[in-house]
Coordinates of C-alpha atoms and ligand atoms in Angstrom, one line a residue:
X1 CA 11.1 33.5 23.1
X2 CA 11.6 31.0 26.3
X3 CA 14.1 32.6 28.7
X4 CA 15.3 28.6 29.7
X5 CA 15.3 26.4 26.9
X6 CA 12.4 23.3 26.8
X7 CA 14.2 19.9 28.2
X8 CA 13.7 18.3 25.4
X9 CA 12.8 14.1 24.9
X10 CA 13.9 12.0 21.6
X11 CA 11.7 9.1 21.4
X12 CA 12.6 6.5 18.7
X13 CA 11.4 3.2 17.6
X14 CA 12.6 0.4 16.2
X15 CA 10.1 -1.8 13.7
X16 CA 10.5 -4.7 12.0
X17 CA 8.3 -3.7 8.9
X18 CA 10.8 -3.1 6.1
X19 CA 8.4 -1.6 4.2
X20 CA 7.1 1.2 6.3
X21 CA 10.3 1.1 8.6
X22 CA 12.5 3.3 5.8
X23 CA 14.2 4.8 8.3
X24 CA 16.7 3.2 11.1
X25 CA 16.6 4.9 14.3
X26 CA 19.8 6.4 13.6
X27 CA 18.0 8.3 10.7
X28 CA 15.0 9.0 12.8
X29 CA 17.6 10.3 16.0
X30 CA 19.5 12.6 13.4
X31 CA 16.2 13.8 11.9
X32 CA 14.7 14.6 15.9
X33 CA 18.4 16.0 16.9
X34 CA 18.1 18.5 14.2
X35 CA 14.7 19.6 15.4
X36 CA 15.7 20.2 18.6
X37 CA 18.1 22.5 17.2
X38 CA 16.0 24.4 14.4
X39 CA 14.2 25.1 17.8
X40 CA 16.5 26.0 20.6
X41 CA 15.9 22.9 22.8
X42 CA 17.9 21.3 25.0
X43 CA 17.8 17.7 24.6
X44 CA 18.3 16.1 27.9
X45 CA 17.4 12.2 26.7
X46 CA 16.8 10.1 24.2
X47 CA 14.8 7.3 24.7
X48 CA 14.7 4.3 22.1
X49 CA 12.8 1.1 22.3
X50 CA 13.5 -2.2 20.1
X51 CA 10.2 -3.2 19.4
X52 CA 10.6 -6.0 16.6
X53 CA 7.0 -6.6 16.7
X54 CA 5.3 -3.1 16.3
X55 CA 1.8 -4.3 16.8
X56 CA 1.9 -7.0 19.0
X57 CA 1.4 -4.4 22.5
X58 CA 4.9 -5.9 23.7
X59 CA 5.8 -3.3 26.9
X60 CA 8.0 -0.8 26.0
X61 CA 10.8 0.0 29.2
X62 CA 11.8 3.4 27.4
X63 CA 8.2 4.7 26.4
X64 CA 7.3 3.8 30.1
X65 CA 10.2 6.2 31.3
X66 CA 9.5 8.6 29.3
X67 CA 5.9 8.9 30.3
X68 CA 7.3 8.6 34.1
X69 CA 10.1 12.0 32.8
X70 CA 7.4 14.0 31.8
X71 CA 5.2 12.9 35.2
X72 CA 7.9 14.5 37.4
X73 CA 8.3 17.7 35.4
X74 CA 11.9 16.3 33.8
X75 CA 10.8 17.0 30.4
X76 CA 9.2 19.7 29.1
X77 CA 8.3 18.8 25.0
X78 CA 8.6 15.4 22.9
X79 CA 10.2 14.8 19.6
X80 CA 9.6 12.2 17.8
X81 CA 10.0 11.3 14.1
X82 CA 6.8 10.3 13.8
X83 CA 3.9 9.7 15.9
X84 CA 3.5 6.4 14.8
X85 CA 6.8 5.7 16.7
X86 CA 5.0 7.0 20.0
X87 CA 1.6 5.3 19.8
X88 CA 0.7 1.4 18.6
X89 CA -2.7 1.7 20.0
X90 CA -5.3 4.5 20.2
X91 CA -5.4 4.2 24.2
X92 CA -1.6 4.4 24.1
X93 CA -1.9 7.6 22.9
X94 CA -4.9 8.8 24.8
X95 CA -2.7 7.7 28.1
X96 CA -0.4 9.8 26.6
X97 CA -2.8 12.8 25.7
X98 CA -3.6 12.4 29.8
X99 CA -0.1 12.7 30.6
X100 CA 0.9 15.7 28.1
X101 CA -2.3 18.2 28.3
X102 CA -2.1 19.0 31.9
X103 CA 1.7 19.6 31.8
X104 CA 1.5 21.7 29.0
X105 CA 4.4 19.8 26.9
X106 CA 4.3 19.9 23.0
X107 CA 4.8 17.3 21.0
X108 CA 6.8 17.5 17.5
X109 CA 6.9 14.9 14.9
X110 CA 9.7 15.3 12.3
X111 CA 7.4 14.4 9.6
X112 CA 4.0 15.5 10.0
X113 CA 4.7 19.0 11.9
X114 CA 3.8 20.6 15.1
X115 CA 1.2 18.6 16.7
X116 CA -0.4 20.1 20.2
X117 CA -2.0 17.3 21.9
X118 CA -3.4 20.6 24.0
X119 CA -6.2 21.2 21.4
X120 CA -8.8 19.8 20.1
X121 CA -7.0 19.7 16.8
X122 CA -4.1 18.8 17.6
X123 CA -5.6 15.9 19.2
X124 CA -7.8 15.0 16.1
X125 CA -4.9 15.2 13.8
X126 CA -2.9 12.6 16.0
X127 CA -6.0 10.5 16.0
X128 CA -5.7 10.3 12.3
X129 CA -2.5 9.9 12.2
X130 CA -2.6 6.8 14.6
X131 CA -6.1 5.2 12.9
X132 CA -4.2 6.0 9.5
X133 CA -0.9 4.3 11.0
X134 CA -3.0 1.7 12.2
X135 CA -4.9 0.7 9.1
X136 CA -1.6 0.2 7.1
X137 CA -1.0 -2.7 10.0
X138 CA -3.9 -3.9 9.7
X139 CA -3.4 -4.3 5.8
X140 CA -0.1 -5.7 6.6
X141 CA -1.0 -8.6 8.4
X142 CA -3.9 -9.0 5.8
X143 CA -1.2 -9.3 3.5
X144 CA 0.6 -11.9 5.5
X145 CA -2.5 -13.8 6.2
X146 CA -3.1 -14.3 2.1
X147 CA 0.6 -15.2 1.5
X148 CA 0.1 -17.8 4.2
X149 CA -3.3 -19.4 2.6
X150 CA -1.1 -19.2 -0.7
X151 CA 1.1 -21.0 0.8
X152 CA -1.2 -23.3 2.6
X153 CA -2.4 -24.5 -0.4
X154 CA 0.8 -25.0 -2.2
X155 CA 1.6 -27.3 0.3
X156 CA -1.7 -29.6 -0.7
X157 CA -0.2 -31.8 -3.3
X158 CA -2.8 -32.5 -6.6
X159 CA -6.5 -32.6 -5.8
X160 CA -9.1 -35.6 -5.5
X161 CA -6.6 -38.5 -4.4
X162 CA -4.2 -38.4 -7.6
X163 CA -1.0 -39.8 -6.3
X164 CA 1.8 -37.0 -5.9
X165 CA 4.4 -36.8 -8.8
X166 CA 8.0 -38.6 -7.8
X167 CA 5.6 -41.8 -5.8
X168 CA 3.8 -44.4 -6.4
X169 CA 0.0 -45.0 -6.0
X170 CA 1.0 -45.7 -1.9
X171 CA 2.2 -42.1 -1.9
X172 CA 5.2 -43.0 -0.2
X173 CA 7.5 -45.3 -2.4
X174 CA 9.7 -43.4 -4.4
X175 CA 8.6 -43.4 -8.3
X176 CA 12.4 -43.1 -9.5
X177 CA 11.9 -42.1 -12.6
X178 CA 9.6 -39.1 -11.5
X179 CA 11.8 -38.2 -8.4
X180 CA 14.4 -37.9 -11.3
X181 CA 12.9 -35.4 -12.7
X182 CA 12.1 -33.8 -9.2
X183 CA 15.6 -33.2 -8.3
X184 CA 16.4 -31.7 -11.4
X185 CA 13.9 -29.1 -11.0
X186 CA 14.9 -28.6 -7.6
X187 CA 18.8 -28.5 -9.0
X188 CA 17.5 -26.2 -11.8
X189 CA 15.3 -23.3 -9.6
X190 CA 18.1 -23.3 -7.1
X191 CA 20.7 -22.3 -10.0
X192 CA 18.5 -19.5 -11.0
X193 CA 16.5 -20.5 -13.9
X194 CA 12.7 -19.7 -13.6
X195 CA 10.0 -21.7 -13.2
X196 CA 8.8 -21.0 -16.9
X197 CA 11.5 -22.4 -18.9
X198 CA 11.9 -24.5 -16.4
X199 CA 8.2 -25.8 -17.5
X200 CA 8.8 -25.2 -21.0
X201 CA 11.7 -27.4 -21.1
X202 CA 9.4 -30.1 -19.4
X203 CA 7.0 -30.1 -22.2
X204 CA 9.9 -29.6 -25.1
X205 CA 10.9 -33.6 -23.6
X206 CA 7.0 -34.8 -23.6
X207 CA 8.0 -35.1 -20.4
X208 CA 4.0 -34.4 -18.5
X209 CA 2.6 -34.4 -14.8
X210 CA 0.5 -37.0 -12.7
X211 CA -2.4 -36.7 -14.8
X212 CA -0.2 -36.7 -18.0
X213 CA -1.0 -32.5 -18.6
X214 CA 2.1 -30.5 -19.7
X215 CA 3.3 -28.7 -16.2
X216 CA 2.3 -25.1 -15.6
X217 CA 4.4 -23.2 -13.7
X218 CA 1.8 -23.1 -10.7
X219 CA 2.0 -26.4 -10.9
X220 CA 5.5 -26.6 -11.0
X221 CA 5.8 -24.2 -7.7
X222 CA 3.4 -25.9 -5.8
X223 CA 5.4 -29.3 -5.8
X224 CA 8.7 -27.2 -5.4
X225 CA 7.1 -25.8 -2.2
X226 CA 5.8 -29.0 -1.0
X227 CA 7.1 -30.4 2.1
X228 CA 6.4 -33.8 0.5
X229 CA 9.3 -34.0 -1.7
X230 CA 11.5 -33.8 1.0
X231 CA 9.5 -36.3 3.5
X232 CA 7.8 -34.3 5.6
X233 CA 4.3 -33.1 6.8
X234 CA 2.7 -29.9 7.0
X235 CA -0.5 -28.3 8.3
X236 CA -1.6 -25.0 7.1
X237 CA 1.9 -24.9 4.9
X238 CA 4.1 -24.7 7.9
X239 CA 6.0 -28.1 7.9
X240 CA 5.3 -29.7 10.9
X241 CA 7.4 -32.9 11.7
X242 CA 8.8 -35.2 9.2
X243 CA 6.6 -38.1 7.3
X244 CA 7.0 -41.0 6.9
X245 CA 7.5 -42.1 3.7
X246 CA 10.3 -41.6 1.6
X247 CA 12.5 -38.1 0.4
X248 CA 13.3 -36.9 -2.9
X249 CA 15.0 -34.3 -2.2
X250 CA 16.6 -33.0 1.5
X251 CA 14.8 -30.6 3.7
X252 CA 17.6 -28.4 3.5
X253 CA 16.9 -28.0 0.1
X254 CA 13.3 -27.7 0.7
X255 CA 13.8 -24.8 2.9
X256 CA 15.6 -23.0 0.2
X257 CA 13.5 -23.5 -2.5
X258 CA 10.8 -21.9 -0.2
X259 CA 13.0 -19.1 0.6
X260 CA 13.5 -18.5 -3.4
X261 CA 9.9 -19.2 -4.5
X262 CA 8.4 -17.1 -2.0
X263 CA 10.4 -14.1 -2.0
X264 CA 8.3 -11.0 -2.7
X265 CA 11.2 -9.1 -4.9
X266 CA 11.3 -12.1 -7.1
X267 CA 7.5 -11.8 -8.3
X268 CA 8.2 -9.4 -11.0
X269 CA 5.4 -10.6 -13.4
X270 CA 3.0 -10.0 -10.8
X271 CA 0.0 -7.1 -10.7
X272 CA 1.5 -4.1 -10.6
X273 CA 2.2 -2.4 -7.2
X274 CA -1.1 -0.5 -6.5
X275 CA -0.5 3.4 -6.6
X276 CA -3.6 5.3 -4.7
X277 CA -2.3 8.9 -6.2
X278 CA -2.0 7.4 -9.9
X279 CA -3.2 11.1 -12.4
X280 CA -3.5 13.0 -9.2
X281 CA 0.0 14.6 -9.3
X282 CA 1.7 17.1 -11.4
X283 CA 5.5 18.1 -11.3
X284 CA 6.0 21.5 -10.5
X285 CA 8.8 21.8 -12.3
X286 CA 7.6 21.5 -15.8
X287 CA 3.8 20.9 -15.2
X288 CA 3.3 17.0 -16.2
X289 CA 1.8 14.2 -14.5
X290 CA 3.9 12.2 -12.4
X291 CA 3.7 8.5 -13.1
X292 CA 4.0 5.8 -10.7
X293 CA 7.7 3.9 -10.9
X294 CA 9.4 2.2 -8.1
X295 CA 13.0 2.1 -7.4
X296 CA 15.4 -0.2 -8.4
X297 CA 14.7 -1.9 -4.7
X298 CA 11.2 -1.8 -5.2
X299 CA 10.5 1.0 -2.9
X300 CA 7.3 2.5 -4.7
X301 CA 7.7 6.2 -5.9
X302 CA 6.2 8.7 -8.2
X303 CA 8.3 10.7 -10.8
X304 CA 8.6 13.1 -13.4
X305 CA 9.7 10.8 -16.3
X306 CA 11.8 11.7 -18.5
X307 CA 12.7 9.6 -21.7
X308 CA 11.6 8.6 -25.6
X309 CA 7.6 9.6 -25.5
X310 CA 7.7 10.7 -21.6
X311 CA 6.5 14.2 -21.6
X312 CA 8.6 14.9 -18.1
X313 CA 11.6 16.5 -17.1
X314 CA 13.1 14.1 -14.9
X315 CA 13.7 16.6 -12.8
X316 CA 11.2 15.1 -9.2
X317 CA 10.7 11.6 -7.6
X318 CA 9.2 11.6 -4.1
X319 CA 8.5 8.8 -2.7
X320 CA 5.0 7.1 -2.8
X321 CA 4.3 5.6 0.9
X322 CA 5.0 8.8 2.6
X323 CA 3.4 11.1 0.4
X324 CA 0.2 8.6 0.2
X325 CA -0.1 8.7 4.2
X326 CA 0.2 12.5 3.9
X327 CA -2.6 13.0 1.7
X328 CA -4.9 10.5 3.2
X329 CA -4.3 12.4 6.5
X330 CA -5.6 15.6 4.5
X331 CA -8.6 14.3 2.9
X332 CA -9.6 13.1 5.7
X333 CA -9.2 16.3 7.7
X334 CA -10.8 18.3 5.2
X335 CA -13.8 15.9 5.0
X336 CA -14.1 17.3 8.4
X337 CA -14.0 21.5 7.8
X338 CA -17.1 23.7 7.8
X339 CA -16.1 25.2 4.7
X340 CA -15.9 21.6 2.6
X341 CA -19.8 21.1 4.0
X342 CA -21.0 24.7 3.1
X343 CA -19.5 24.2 -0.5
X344 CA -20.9 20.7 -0.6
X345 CA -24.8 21.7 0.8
X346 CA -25.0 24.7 -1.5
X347 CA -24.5 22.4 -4.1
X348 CA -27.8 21.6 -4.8
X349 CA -27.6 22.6 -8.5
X350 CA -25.3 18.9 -9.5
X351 CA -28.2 16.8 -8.8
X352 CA -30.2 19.1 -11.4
X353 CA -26.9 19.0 -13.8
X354 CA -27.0 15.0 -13.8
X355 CA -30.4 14.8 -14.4
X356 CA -29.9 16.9 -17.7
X357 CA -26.5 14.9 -18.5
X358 CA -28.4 11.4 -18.1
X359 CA -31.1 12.4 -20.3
X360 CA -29.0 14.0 -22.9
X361 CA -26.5 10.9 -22.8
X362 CA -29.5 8.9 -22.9
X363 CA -31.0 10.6 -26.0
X364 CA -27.9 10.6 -27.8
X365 CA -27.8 7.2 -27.3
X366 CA -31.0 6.5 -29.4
X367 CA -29.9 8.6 -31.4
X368 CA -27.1 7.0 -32.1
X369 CA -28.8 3.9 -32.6
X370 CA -31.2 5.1 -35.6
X371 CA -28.2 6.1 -37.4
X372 CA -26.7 3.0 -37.3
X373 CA -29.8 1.1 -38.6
X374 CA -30.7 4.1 -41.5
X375 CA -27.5 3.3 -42.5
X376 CA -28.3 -0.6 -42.2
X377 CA -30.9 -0.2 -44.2
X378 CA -29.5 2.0 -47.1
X379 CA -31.1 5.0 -46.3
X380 CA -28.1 7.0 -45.9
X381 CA -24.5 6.1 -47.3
X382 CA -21.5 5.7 -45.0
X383 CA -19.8 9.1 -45.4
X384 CA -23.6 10.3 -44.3
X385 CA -23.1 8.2 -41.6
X386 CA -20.0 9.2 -40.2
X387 CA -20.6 12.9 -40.9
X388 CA -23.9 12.5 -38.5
X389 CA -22.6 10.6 -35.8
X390 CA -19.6 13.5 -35.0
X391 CA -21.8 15.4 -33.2
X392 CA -23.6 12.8 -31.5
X393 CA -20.5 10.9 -29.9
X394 CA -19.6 14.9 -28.9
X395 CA -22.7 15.4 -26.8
X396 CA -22.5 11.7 -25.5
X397 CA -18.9 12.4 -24.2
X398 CA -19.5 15.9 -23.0
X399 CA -22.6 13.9 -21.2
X400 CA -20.0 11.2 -19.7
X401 CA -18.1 13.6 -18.3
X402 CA -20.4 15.6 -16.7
X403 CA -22.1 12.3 -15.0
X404 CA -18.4 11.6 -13.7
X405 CA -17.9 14.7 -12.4
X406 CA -21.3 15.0 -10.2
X407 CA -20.1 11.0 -9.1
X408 CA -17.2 12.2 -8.2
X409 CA -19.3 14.5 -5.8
X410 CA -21.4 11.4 -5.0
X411 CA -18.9 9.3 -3.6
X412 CA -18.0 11.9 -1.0
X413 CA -21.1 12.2 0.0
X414 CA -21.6 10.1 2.7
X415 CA -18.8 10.9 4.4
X416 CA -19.0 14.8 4.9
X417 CA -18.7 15.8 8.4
X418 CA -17.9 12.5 8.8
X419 CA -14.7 11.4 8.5
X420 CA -14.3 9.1 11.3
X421 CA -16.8 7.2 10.1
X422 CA -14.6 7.0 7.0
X423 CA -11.0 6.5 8.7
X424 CA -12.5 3.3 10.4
X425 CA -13.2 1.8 6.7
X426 CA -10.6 3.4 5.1
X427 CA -8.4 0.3 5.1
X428 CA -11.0 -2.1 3.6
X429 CA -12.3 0.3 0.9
X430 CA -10.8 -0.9 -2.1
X431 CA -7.7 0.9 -4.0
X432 CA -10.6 2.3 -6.4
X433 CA -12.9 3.6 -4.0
X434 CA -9.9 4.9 -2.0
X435 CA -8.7 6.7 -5.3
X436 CA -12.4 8.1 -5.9
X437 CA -12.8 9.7 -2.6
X438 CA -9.2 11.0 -2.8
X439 CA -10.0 12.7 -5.9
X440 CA -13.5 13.8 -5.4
X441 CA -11.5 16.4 -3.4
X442 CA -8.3 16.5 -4.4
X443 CA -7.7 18.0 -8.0
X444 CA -3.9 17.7 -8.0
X445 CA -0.7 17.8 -5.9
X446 CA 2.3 20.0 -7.2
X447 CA 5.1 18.5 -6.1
X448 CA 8.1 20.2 -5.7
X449 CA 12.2 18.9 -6.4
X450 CA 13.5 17.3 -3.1
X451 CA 15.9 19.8 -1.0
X452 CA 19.1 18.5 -1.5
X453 CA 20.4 16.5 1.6
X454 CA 16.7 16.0 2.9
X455 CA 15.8 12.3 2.9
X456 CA 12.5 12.1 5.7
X457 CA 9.3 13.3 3.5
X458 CA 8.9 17.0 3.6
X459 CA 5.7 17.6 3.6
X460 CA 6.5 21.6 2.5
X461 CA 7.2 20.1 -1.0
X462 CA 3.7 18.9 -1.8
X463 CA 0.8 21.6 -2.6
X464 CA -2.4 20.0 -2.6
X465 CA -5.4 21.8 -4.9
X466 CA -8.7 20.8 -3.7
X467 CA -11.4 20.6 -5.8
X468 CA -13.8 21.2 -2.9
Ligands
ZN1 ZN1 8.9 17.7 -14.5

């Protein structure tokens, strides 16, 4: 036990990404308050930056001063909610790494535990954490570069010199009968009704587009979106300065239907949110698997389901961004442990056990095959038939899943010992590959039933089982 208590630091961020931003800063200071508590510091400041723009490299006054605090010996460990609040960059935190080792001071993230930026683990581990941190950023702005193409195109109005529905063949005298029909499709999306029976309607009056065709409801969005109908220009789908031809419809109300059309909570038809632990996770409650279902806000989680044909008990929901992050950060540690290579060299045996599964698949196969032409050709009846290929189909799926299994190995391969290697692609890797390496190791994760009153992710509720 310290005879003085550590002067303890509260660094906090504030983000503009809704998404990975769950937490305010009043959560993330409560959460770091309590911490200081749980261990006996004193907290002598707290030191919070508004940083709308996480990843833009804007200065940051109160990260500055608290690098400068712990310089001059003011401050003797850092708690933070999560080290992706400290560190944008990985110099940032190597500057900070600098700054820390010599004076001894610990860092604690709420979320992710102790982490001593004094070892050579510790430091790894926040490396991860920042390059994990980092590739969700960079998948972020991917994400806002596609909506912006999307967009970019739904401002091009029809293809190949049609003229644009509501003008005339000049583009730019008003077609009234067409521009009619415009504003009520403006009138109609901006009282709620959607965009499909908003085109079913259409086509229930014969009423058709440019080219005569019913309207889709692509079609139908594009021209909502289009900075035409209200007069004005755009370049890559940003409207630029007004046009000069005539307006169907106001910008004001152009700006609104953009709002409406392009609001992410709106696109419920849309692919399904993508869920990277999908099979891997077991309730530890009553044993099933948890399946992926957001909240009623969207936020993505897993749960124990409970209902009509759900196996679950309803009893555990955790949330999915949180807990995804957490078990990236372990696979990609373990990747890295002597005891995951030794298991994985010694190993020689799968490439032995695949050769024998590929040949027996193979046979059966052929096997297969001959039935199903003696049968063709009357040589045996159909109960004969179906009694014969039992067996077969066994061996062929016992085959199968003895060939997924060694892939499963397969796909990890590469990567052993490795793992930075790994953490640098990890964001462009698609969901599917990201899901194969994650379970190549990972078997399952119990989770556990939330503490009551806990809201940040607690990591002490998921038990990981590795497979290797
Ligand atoms: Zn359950």
């Amino acid at each position: 036990m310290l005879s003085t208590p550590t002067a303890a630091a509260i660094y906090a961020r504030i983000s503009s990404d809704p998404e990975h931003d769950q937490l305010g800063v009043t959560r993330q200071l409560q959460d770091c308050r309590a911490q200081a508590e749980r261990r006996g510091w004193h907290v002598v400041g707290e030191y919070v930056d508004d940083d709308i723009s996480a990843w833009s490299g804007k200065p940051r006054p109160r990260y500055r001063q608290l690098l400068d605090d712990i310089s001059d010996g003011l401050v003797g460990g850092v708690i933070v909610w999560h080290l992706d609040r400290l560190h944008r960059h990985p110099k940032e935190l190597e500057e900070y790494i600098e700054v820390c080792e010599p004076r001894k001071v610990p860092t604690v993230a709420c979320v992710s535990g102790d982490i001593d930026l004094t070892t050579a683990d510790g430091r790894l581990i926040a490396r991860i954490l920042g390059a994990v941190a980092r590739s969700e950023s960079d998948a972020k702005s991917r994400r806002i570069r596609r909506k912006h193409e999307e967009l970019a195109q739904a401002g091009k109005m029809g293809g190949g010199g049609t003229r644009p529905y509501g003008y005339q063949a000049d583009r730019r005298t008003i077609e009234p009968a067409e521009a009619a029909i415009v504003r009520e499709a403006a009138d109609r999306i901006l009282a709620g009704d959607s965009l499909r029976s908003l085109a079913n309607d259409l086509s229930r009056r014969g009423i058709g587009t440019v080219s005569g065709k019913p309207w889709s409801v692509q079609v139908l969005r594009r021209m909502l979106l289009s900075g035409r109908i209200s007069g004005q220009r755009e370049h890559h789908r940003e409207i630029v300065a007004a046009g000069d031809w005539q307006p169907i419809i106001t910008p004001e109300r152009t700006a609104r239907l953009r709002a409406l059309l392009t609001d992410p909570t709106r696109r419920t038809n849309r692919t399904a949110r993508r869920y990277l632990l999908a099979g891997l996770l077991r309730c530890a409650v009553c044993d099933s698997r948890l399946v992926a279902r957001p909240r009623g806000d969207g936020v993505r989680r897993y749960v124990c389901a409970k209902g009509p044909g759900l196996p679950g008990c309803g009893g555990v929901a955790i949330m999915a961004e949180t807990l995804e992050r957490f078990i990236v950060e372990a696979v990609l540690h373990r990747l890295d442990s002597p005891a995951l290579a030794a298991a994985l060299a010694g190993a020689q045996a799968p490439a032995e056990s695949a050769r024998l599964a590929q040949a027996e698949r193979d046979a059966s196969s052929a096997e297969l095959e001959q039935l199903a032409a003696a049968w063709g050709s009357r040589q045996i009846t159909w109960p004969e038939y179906l009694a014969a290929r039992k067996p077969i189909e066994a061996r062929i799926e016992a085959a199968r899943r003895t060939l997924a299994r060694e892939s499963q190995v397969t796909a990890l391969e590469p990567y052993v010992g490795a793992s930075s290697a790994l953490r640098e692609r990890w964001a462009d890797l698609s969901l599917a590959r990201q899901h194969a390496i994650v379970a190549a190791l990972l078997d399952r994760a119990i989770v556990r039933r939330a503490v009551r009153g806990r809201t940040a992710f607690d990591e002490s509720r998921v038990e990981p089982v590795w497979r290797v």
